[in-house]
PDB file of C-alpha atoms in Angstrom:
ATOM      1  CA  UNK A   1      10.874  -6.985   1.858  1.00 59.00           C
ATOM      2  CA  UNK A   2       9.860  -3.561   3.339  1.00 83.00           C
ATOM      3  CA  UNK A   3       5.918  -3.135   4.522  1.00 90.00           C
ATOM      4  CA  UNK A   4       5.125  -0.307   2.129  1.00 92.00           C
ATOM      5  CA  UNK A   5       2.582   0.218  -0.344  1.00 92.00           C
ATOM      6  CA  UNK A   6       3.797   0.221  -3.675  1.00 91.00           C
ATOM      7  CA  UNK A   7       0.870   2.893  -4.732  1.00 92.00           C
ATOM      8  CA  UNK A   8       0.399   5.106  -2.162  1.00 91.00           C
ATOM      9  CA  UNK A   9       3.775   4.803  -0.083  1.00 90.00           C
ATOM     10  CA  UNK A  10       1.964   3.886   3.535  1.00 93.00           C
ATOM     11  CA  UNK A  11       4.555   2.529   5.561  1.00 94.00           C
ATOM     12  CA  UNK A  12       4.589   0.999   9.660  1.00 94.00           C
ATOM     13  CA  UNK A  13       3.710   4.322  12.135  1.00 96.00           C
ATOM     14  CA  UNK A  14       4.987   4.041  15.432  1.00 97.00           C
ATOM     15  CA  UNK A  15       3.356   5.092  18.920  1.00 97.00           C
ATOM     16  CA  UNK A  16       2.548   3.887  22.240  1.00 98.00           C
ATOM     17  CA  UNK A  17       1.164   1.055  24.181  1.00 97.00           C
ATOM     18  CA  UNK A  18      -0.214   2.940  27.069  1.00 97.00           C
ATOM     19  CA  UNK A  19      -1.207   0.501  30.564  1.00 97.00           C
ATOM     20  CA  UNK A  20      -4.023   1.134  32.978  1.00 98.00           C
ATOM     21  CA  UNK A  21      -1.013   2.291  34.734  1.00 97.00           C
ATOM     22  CA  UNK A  22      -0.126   4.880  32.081  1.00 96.00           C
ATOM     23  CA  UNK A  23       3.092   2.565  31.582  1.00 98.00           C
ATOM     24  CA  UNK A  24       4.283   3.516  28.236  1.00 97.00           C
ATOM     25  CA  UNK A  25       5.889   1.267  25.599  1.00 98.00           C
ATOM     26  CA  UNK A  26       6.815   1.707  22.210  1.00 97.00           C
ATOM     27  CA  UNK A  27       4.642  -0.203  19.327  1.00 97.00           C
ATOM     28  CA  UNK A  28       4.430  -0.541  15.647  1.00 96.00           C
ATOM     29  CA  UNK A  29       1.137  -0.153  13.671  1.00 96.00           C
ATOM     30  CA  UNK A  30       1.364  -2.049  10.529  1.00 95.00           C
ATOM     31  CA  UNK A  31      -0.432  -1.462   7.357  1.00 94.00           C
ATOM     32  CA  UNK A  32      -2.640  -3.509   6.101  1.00 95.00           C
ATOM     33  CA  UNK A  33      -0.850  -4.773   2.373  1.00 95.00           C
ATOM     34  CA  UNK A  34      -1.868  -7.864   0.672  1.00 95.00           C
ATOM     35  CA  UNK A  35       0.054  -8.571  -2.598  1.00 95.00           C
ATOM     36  CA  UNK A  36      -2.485  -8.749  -5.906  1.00 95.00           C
ATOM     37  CA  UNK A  37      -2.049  -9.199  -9.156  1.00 96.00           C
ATOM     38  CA  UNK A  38      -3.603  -6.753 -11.592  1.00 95.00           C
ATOM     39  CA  UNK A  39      -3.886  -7.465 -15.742  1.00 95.00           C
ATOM     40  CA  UNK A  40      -3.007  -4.075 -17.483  1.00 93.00           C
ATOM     41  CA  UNK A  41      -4.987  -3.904 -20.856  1.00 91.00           C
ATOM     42  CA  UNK A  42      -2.982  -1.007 -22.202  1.00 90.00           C
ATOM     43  CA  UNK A  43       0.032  -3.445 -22.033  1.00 90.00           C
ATOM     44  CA  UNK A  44      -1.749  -6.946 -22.018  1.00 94.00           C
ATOM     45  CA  UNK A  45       0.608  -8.098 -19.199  1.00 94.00           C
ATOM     46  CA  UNK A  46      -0.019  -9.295 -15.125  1.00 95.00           C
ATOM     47  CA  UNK A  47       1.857  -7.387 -12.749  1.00 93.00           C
ATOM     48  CA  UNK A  48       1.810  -8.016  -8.802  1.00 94.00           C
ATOM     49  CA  UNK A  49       1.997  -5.405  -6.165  1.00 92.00           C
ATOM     50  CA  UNK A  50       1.982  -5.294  -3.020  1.00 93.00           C
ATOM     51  CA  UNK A  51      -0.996  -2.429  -1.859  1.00 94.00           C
ATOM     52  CA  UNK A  52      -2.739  -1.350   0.958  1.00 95.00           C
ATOM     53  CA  UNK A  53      -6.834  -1.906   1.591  1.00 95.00           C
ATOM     54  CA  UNK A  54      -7.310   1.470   0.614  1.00 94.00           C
ATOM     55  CA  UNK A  55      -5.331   1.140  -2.663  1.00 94.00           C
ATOM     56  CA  UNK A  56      -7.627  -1.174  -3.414  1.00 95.00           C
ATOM     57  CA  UNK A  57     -10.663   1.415  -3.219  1.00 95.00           C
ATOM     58  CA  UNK A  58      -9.378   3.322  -5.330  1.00 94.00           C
ATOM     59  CA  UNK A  59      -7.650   0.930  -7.714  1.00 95.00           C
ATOM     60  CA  UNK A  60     -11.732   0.418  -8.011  1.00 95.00           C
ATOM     61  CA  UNK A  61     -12.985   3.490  -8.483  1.00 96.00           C
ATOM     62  CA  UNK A  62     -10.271   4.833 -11.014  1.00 94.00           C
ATOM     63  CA  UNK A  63      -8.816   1.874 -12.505  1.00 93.00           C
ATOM     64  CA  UNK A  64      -5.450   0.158 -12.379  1.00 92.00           C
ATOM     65  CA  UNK A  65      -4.276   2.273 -15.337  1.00 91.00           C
ATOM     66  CA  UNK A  66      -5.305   5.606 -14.033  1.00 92.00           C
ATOM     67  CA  UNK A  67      -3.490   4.562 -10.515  1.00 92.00           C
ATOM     68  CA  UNK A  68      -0.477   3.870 -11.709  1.00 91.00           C
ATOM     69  CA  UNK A  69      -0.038   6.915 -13.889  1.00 90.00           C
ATOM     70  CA  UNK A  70      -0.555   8.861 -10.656  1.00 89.00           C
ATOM     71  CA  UNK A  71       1.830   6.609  -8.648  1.00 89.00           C
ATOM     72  CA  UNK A  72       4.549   7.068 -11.592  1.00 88.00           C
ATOM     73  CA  UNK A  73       4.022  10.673 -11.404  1.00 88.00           C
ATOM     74  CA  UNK A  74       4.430  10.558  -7.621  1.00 84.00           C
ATOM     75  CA  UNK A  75       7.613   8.743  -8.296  1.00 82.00           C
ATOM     76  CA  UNK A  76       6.125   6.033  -6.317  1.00 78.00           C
ATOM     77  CA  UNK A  77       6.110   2.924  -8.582  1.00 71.00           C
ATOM     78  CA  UNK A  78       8.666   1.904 -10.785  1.00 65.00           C
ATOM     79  CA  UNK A  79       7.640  -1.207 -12.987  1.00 59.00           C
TER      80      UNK A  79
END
């Protein structure tokens, strides 16, 4: 399983580890995904996804329904 976000499409960044010594190494930032299941009304069925923290705000603020719409849209998601 790939670390992306199924709503927004984050994925790992890459950069450096930089010593005191200005020794540079390459490194992987992460995202932060935690997989959640959400009830869609509109369908009455569960679905889980995997999403990012800040999927979450805004899974919030707008809804699950109105997310996915604009994932779909994005091509994004494809449940």
């Amino acid at each position: 399983m790939s670390k992306v976000c199924e709503i927004t499409g984050k994925k790992a960044m890459f950069g450096n580890n930089v010593s005191f010594s200005i020794n540079k190494t390459r490194r992987r930032f992460d995202v932060n995904l935690s997989k959640k299941r959400f009830f869609i009304p509109e369908e009455d069925r569960w679905i889980t996804l995997k999403v990012s923290t800040r999927a979450l705000k805004s899974i919030n603020k707008k809804g699950i329904s109105a997310v996915l719409k604009e994932a779909k849209e994005k091509g994004l998601v494809i449940k």
